[in-house]
Coordinates of N, CA, C and O in Angstrom, one line a residue:
M1 N 67.4 111.7 116.9 CA 67.8 113.0 116.4 C 68.0 112.8 114.9 O 68.6 111.8 114.4
R2 N 67.7 113.8 114.1 CA 67.9 113.8 112.7 C 69.3 114.2 112.3 O 70.0 115.0 113.0
A3 N 69.7 113.6 111.1 CA 71.1 114.0 110.6 C 71.0 115.3 110.0 O 70.0 115.8 109.5
D4 N 72.1 116.0 110.0 CA 72.3 117.3 109.4 C 72.5 117.2 107.9 O 73.5 116.8 107.5
N5 N 71.4 117.5 107.2 CA 71.5 117.5 105.7 C 71.7 118.8 105.0 O 71.6 118.9 103.8
S6 N 72.1 119.8 105.8 CA 72.3 121.1 105.2 C 73.3 121.2 104.1 O 73.2 121.9 103.2
S7 N 74.4 120.4 104.3 CA 75.4 120.4 103.2 C 74.9 119.8 101.9 O 75.2 120.3 100.8
R8 N 74.1 118.8 102.0 CA 73.5 118.2 100.8 C 72.5 119.1 100.2 O 72.4 119.2 99.0
L9 N 71.7 119.8 101.0 CA 70.7 120.8 100.5 C 71.5 121.9 99.8 O 71.0 122.4 98.7
A10 N 72.5 122.4 100.3 CA 73.3 123.5 99.7 C 73.9 123.0 98.4 O 73.9 123.7 97.4
E11 N 74.4 121.8 98.4 CA 74.9 121.2 97.1 C 73.9 121.1 96.0 O 74.1 121.4 94.9
A12 N 72.7 120.6 96.4 CA 71.6 120.5 95.5 C 71.1 121.9 95.0 O 70.9 122.0 93.8
A13 N 71.1 122.9 95.8 CA 70.7 124.2 95.4 C 71.8 124.8 94.4 O 71.4 125.4 93.4
Q14 N 73.0 124.5 94.7 CA 74.1 125.0 93.9 C 74.0 124.3 92.5 O 74.2 124.9 91.4
Q15 N 73.7 123.0 92.5 CA 73.6 122.3 91.2 C 72.4 122.8 90.4 O 72.5 122.9 89.2
R16 N 71.3 123.1 91.1 CA 70.1 123.6 90.4 C 70.5 125.0 89.8 O 70.1 125.3 88.6
R17 N 71.2 125.8 90.5 CA 71.6 127.1 90.0 C 72.5 126.9 88.7 O 72.3 127.6 87.7
L18 N 73.4 126.0 88.8 CA 74.3 125.8 87.7 C 73.5 125.2 86.5 O 73.8 125.6 85.3
D19 N 72.5 124.4 86.7 CA 71.7 123.9 85.6 C 70.9 125.0 85.0 O 70.8 125.0 83.8
C20 N 70.4 125.9 85.8 CA 69.6 127.0 85.3 C 70.5 127.9 84.4 O 70.1 128.4 83.4
I21 N 71.7 128.2 84.9 CA 72.7 129.0 84.2 C 73.0 128.4 82.8 O 73.0 129.0 81.8
E22 N 73.2 127.1 82.8 CA 73.5 126.3 81.6 C 72.3 126.4 80.6 O 72.5 126.7 79.4
R23 N 71.1 126.3 81.1 CA 69.9 126.4 80.2 C 69.8 127.8 79.6 O 69.5 128.0 78.4
V24 N 70.0 128.8 80.5 CA 69.9 130.2 80.0 C 71.0 130.5 78.9 O 70.7 131.1 77.9
Q25 N 72.2 130.0 79.2 CA 73.3 130.2 78.2 C 72.9 129.5 76.9 O 73.2 130.0 75.8
A26 N 72.3 128.3 77.0 CA 72.0 127.6 75.7 C 70.9 128.4 75.0 O 71.0 128.5 73.7
V27 N 69.9 128.9 75.7 CA 68.9 129.7 75.0 C 69.5 131.0 74.4 O 69.2 131.3 73.2
L28 N 70.4 131.7 75.1 CA 71.0 132.9 74.5 C 71.9 132.5 73.3 O 71.9 133.2 72.3
G29 N 72.6 131.4 73.4 CA 73.4 130.9 72.3 C 72.5 130.7 71.0 O 72.9 131.0 69.9
A30 N 71.4 130.0 71.3 CA 70.5 129.7 70.1 C 69.9 131.0 69.6 O 69.8 131.2 68.3
L31 N 69.6 132.0 70.4 CA 69.0 133.3 69.9 C 70.1 134.0 69.1 O 69.8 134.7 68.1
E32 N 71.3 134.0 69.6 CA 72.4 134.6 68.9 C 72.7 134.0 67.6 O 72.9 134.7 66.6
R33 N 72.6 132.7 67.5 CA 72.9 131.9 66.3 C 71.7 132.0 65.3 O 71.9 132.2 64.1
D34 N 70.5 131.8 65.8 CA 69.3 131.7 64.9 C 68.5 133.0 64.8 O 67.6 133.0 64.0
G35 N 68.7 133.9 65.7 CA 67.9 135.1 65.7 C 66.6 134.9 66.5 O 66.3 133.7 66.9
G36 N 65.9 135.9 66.7 CA 64.6 135.8 67.5 C 64.5 136.9 68.5 O 65.5 137.6 68.8
A37 N 63.3 137.1 69.0 CA 63.1 138.1 70.0 C 63.8 137.8 71.3 O 63.7 136.7 71.8
V38 N 64.5 138.8 71.8 CA 65.3 138.6 73.0 C 64.7 139.5 74.1 O 64.8 140.7 74.0
T39 N 64.0 138.9 75.0 CA 63.4 139.6 76.2 C 63.7 138.8 77.4 O 63.9 137.5 77.3
V40 N 63.7 139.4 78.5 CA 63.9 138.7 79.8 C 62.8 137.6 80.0 O 63.1 136.5 80.3
A41 N 61.6 138.0 79.7 CA 60.5 137.0 79.9 C 60.6 135.9 78.9 O 60.4 134.7 79.3
G42 N 60.9 136.2 77.7 CA 61.0 135.1 76.7 C 62.2 134.2 77.0 O 62.0 132.9 76.9
V43 N 63.3 134.7 77.3 CA 64.5 133.9 77.7 C 64.2 133.0 78.9 O 64.5 131.8 78.9
A44 N 63.6 133.6 79.9 CA 63.2 132.9 81.1 C 62.3 131.8 80.8 O 62.5 130.6 81.3
A45 N 61.3 132.0 80.0 CA 60.3 131.0 79.7 C 61.0 129.8 78.9 O 60.7 128.7 79.2
R46 N 61.8 130.2 77.9 CA 62.5 129.1 77.1 C 63.4 128.3 77.9 O 63.6 127.1 77.7
A47 N 64.1 129.0 78.9 CA 65.1 128.3 79.7 C 64.5 127.6 80.9 O 65.2 126.8 81.6
G48 N 63.2 127.9 81.2 CA 62.6 127.2 82.3 C 63.1 127.8 83.6 O 63.2 127.1 84.6
V49 N 63.3 129.1 83.7 CA 63.8 129.7 84.9 C 62.8 130.9 85.2 O 62.1 131.3 84.3
S50 N 62.9 131.5 86.4 CA 62.1 132.7 86.7 C 62.8 133.9 86.2 O 64.1 133.9 86.1
R51 N 62.1 135.0 86.0 CA 62.7 136.2 85.6 C 63.5 136.8 86.8 O 64.5 137.4 86.6
T52 N 63.0 136.5 88.0 CA 63.7 136.9 89.2 C 65.1 136.3 89.2 O 66.1 136.9 89.6
F53 N 65.3 135.0 88.8 CA 66.6 134.4 88.7 C 67.5 135.2 87.8 O 68.7 135.4 88.1
L54 N 67.0 135.7 86.6 CA 67.8 136.4 85.7 C 68.2 137.8 86.3 O 69.3 138.3 86.0
Y55 N 67.3 138.4 87.1 CA 67.6 139.7 87.7 C 68.4 139.6 88.9 O 68.9 140.6 89.4
D56 N 68.7 138.4 89.5 CA 69.5 138.3 90.7 C 70.9 138.8 90.4 O 71.5 138.5 89.3
D57 N 71.5 139.4 91.3 CA 72.9 140.0 91.1 C 73.9 138.9 90.8 O 74.9 139.2 90.1
A58 N 73.7 137.7 91.3 CA 74.6 136.6 91.0 C 74.6 136.2 89.5 O 75.6 135.7 89.0
Q59 N 73.5 136.6 88.8 CA 73.4 136.3 87.3 C 73.7 137.5 86.5 O 73.2 137.6 85.3
A60 N 74.4 138.5 87.0 CA 74.6 139.8 86.3 C 75.3 139.5 84.9 O 74.9 140.2 83.9
P61 N 76.2 138.6 84.8 CA 76.8 138.4 83.5 C 75.8 137.8 82.4 O 75.8 138.2 81.3
L62 N 74.9 137.0 82.9 CA 73.8 136.5 82.0 C 72.9 137.6 81.6 O 72.5 137.7 80.4
L63 N 72.5 138.4 82.5 CA 71.6 139.5 82.2 C 72.3 140.5 81.3 O 71.7 141.0 80.3
A64 N 73.6 140.7 81.5 CA 74.3 141.7 80.6 C 74.4 141.1 79.2 O 74.2 141.8 78.2
R65 N 74.6 139.8 79.0 CA 74.6 139.2 77.7 C 73.3 139.2 77.0 O 73.1 139.5 75.8
L66 N 72.2 139.0 77.8 CA 70.8 139.1 77.3 C 70.6 140.5 76.8 O 70.0 140.7 75.7
R67 N 70.9 141.5 77.6 CA 70.7 142.9 77.2 C 71.5 143.3 75.9 O 71.1 144.0 75.1
E68 N 72.7 142.7 75.8 CA 73.6 143.0 74.7 C 72.9 142.4 73.4 O 72.8 143.1 72.4
L69 N 72.4 141.2 73.5 CA 71.6 140.6 72.4 C 70.4 141.5 72.0 O 70.1 141.7 70.9
A70 N 69.7 141.9 73.1 CA 68.4 142.7 72.9 C 68.8 144.0 72.2 O 68.0 144.5 71.4
N71 N 69.9 144.6 72.6 CA 70.3 145.9 72.0 C 70.6 145.8 70.5 O 70.6 146.8 69.8
K72 N 71.0 144.6 70.0 CA 71.3 144.4 68.6 C 70.1 144.3 67.8 O 70.1 144.4 66.5
Q73 N 68.9 144.2 68.4 CA 67.7 144.1 67.6 C 67.2 145.5 67.2 O 67.5 146.5 67.9
P74 N 66.5 145.5 66.1 CA 65.9 146.8 65.7 C 64.9 147.3 66.7 O 64.3 146.5 67.5
A75 N 64.7 148.6 66.8 CA 63.8 149.1 67.8 C 62.3 148.6 67.6 O 61.6 148.5 68.6
A76 N 61.9 148.4 66.4 CA 60.6 147.9 66.1 C 60.6 146.9 65.0 O 61.5 146.7 64.3
G77 N 59.5 146.1 64.9 CA 59.4 145.1 63.9 C 60.1 143.8 64.2 O 60.1 143.4 65.3
R78 N 60.6 143.2 63.2 CA 61.2 141.8 63.3 C 62.4 141.9 64.2 O 63.2 142.8 64.2
P79 N 62.7 140.7 64.8 CA 64.0 140.6 65.5 C 65.1 140.6 64.5 O 65.0 140.3 63.4
A80 N 66.3 141.1 65.0 CA 67.5 141.1 64.2 C 67.9 139.7 63.7 O 67.8 138.8 64.5
L81 N 68.4 139.6 62.5 CA 69.0 138.4 62.1 C 70.4 138.2 62.7 O 71.1 139.2 62.9
P82 N 70.8 137.0 62.8 CA 72.2 136.8 63.2 C 73.2 137.4 62.1 O 72.8 137.5 61.0
D83 N 74.4 137.7 62.6 CA 75.3 138.4 61.7 C 75.5 137.6 60.4 O 75.6 138.1 59.3
H84 N 75.6 136.2 60.5 CA 75.9 135.4 59.3 C 74.8 135.4 58.3 O 74.9 134.9 57.2
Q85 N 73.6 135.8 58.7 CA 72.4 135.8 57.8 C 72.1 137.2 57.2 O 71.2 137.3 56.4
R86 N 72.8 138.2 57.7 CA 72.5 139.6 57.2 C 73.0 139.8 55.8 O 74.0 139.3 55.4
I87 N 72.2 140.6 55.0 CA 72.6 140.8 53.6 C 73.6 142.0 53.6 O 73.5 142.9 54.4
T88 N 74.5 141.9 52.7 CA 75.5 142.9 52.5 C 74.9 144.1 51.7 O 73.9 143.9 51.0
T89 N 75.5 145.2 51.8 CA 75.0 146.4 51.0 C 75.0 146.1 49.5 O 74.0 146.4 48.8
K90 N 76.1 145.5 49.0 CA 76.2 145.2 47.6 C 75.1 144.2 47.2 O 74.4 144.4 46.1
S91 N 74.8 143.2 48.0 CA 73.7 142.3 47.7 C 72.4 143.0 47.7 O 71.5 142.7 46.9
H92 N 72.2 143.8 48.7 CA 70.9 144.6 48.8 C 70.7 145.4 47.5 O 69.6 145.4 47.0
E93 N 71.7 146.1 47.1 CA 71.6 146.9 45.9 C 71.3 146.1 44.6 O 70.5 146.5 43.8
T94 N 71.9 144.9 44.6 CA 71.6 144.0 43.5 C 70.2 143.5 43.5 O 69.5 143.5 42.4
V95 N 69.7 143.2 44.6 CA 68.3 142.8 44.7 C 67.4 143.9 44.3 O 66.4 143.7 43.6
V96 N 67.6 145.1 44.8 CA 66.8 146.3 44.5 C 66.8 146.6 43.0 O 65.8 146.8 42.4
R97 N 68.0 146.5 42.4 CA 68.1 146.7 40.9 C 67.3 145.6 40.2 O 66.6 146.0 39.2
A98 N 67.4 144.4 40.6 CA 66.6 143.3 39.9 C 65.1 143.5 40.1 O 64.3 143.3 39.1
L99 N 64.7 143.9 41.3 CA 63.3 144.2 41.5 C 62.7 145.4 40.7 O 61.6 145.3 40.1
R100 N 63.6 146.4 40.6 CA 63.1 147.5 39.8 C 63.0 147.2 38.3 O 62.1 147.6 37.6
D101 N 64.0 146.4 37.8 CA 63.9 145.9 36.4 C 62.7 145.1 36.2 O 62.0 145.2 35.2
T102 N 62.4 144.1 37.1 CA 61.2 143.3 37.0 C 60.0 144.2 37.0 O 59.0 144.0 36.2
N103 N 59.9 145.2 37.9 CA 58.8 146.1 38.0 C 58.6 146.8 36.6 O 57.4 147.0 36.2
R104 N 59.7 147.3 36.1 CA 59.6 148.1 34.8 C 59.0 147.2 33.7 O 58.1 147.6 33.0
K105 N 59.5 145.9 33.6 CA 59.0 145.0 32.6 C 57.5 144.7 32.8 O 56.8 144.6 31.8
L106 N 57.1 144.5 34.0 CA 55.7 144.2 34.3 C 54.8 145.4 33.9 O 53.7 145.2 33.4
N107 N 55.3 146.6 34.2 CA 54.6 147.8 33.8 C 54.4 147.9 32.3 O 53.3 148.2 31.8
E108 N 55.5 147.6 31.6 CA 55.4 147.6 30.1 C 54.4 146.6 29.6 O 53.7 146.8 28.7
E109 N 54.5 145.4 30.2 CA 53.6 144.3 29.8 C 52.1 144.7 30.1 O 51.2 144.5 29.3
N110 N 51.9 145.3 31.2 CA 50.5 145.7 31.6 C 50.0 146.8 30.6 O 48.9 146.7 30.2
E111 N 50.9 147.7 30.2 CA 50.5 148.7 29.2 C 50.1 148.1 27.9 O 49.1 148.4 27.2
R112 N 51.0 147.1 27.4 CA 50.7 146.4 26.2 C 49.4 145.6 26.3 O 48.5 145.7 25.3
L113 N 49.1 145.0 27.4 CA 47.9 144.2 27.5 C 46.7 145.1 27.6 O 45.6 144.8 27.1
R114 N 46.8 146.3 28.2 CA 45.7 147.3 28.2 C 45.4 147.7 26.8 O 44.2 147.9 26.5
N115 N 46.4 148.0 26.0 CA 46.2 148.4 24.6 C 45.5 147.3 23.8 O 44.5 147.5 23.1
E116 N 45.9 146.0 24.0 CA 45.3 144.9 23.3 C 43.8 144.8 23.7 O 43.0 144.5 22.9
L117 N 43.6 144.9 25.0 CA 42.2 144.8 25.5 C 41.3 145.9 24.9 O 40.2 145.7 24.5
A118 N 41.9 147.1 24.8 CA 41.1 148.3 24.3 C 40.7 148.0 22.8 O 39.6 148.2 22.4
V119 N 41.7 147.4 22.1 CA 41.4 147.1 20.7 C 40.4 146.0 20.6 O 39.4 146.1 19.8
A120 N 40.5 145.0 21.4 CA 39.5 143.9 21.4 C 38.2 144.3 21.8 O 37.2 143.9 21.2
L121 N 38.1 145.2 22.8 CA 36.8 145.7 23.2 C 36.1 146.6 22.1 O 34.9 146.5 21.9
G122 N 37.0 147.3 21.4 CA 36.5 148.2 20.3 C 36.0 147.3 19.2 O 34.9 147.5 18.6
Q123 N 36.7 146.2 18.9 CA 36.2 145.3 17.8 C 34.9 144.6 18.2 O 34.0 144.4 17.4
L124 N 34.8 144.2 19.5 CA 33.6 143.6 20.0 C 32.4 144.5 19.9 O 31.3 144.2 19.5
R125 N 32.6 145.8 20.3 CA 31.6 146.8 20.2 C 31.1 147.0 18.7 O 29.9 147.0 18.4
D126 N 32.1 147.0 17.8 CA 31.8 147.2 16.4 C 31.0 146.0 15.9 O 30.0 146.1 15.1
L127 N 31.4 144.8 16.3 CA 30.6 143.5 15.9 C 29.2 143.6 16.4 O 28.3 143.2 15.6
R128 N 29.0 144.0 17.6 CA 27.7 144.0 18.2 C 26.8 145.1 17.5 O 25.6 144.9 17.4
R129 N 27.4 146.1 17.0 CA 26.6 147.2 16.3 C 26.5 146.9 14.8 O 25.8 147.6 14.1
G130 N 27.1 145.8 14.4 CA 27.0 145.5 12.9 C 28.0 146.3 12.1 O 27.8 146.3 10.8
I131 N 28.9 146.9 12.6 CA 29.9 147.7 11.8 C 31.0 146.7 11.3 O 31.5 146.0 12.1
P132 N 31.2 146.7 10.0 CA 32.2 145.7 9.5 C 33.6 146.1 10.0 O 33.9 147.2 10.2
A133 N 34.4 145.1 10.2 CA 35.8 145.2 10.6 C 36.6 145.9 9.5 O 36.4 145.6 8.3
P134 N 37.5 146.8 9.8 CA 38.3 147.4 8.8 C 39.2 146.3 8.2 O 39.7 145.4 8.9
R135 N 39.4 146.4 6.9 CA 40.3 145.5 6.2 C 41.7 146.1 6.1 O 41.8 147.2 5.7
G136 N 42.7 145.3 6.4 CA 44.0 146.0 6.3 C 45.0 145.0 6.1 O 45.8 144.5 5.7

């Protein structure tokens, strides 16, 4: 007759579940700290668990945390940055001001260069036609 291993099987299953929970929590912590797309499929793949595991009622706190992180993301485009990497309004305004100033300077330089090119092309045209350059 075989020995009853049901208690060992139950212990092993419980340990596997705890290992899965630990891996999911590590992935969620990394996403919260470093940013990145937060989806059930993505978290499940990174943690090496099934999506069914995450949707199981026993893992409701994990799924709630995952959804909380996902809700912090913008509706479209890039994933949200972690709080410590987000730019403040004052910093954003400073960056915008600096970019506008740089843009203005570049536009002025482009205008100056266009004028110099027009003069040079006019002088080249005159040289090709044999018209003497004005003395001044």
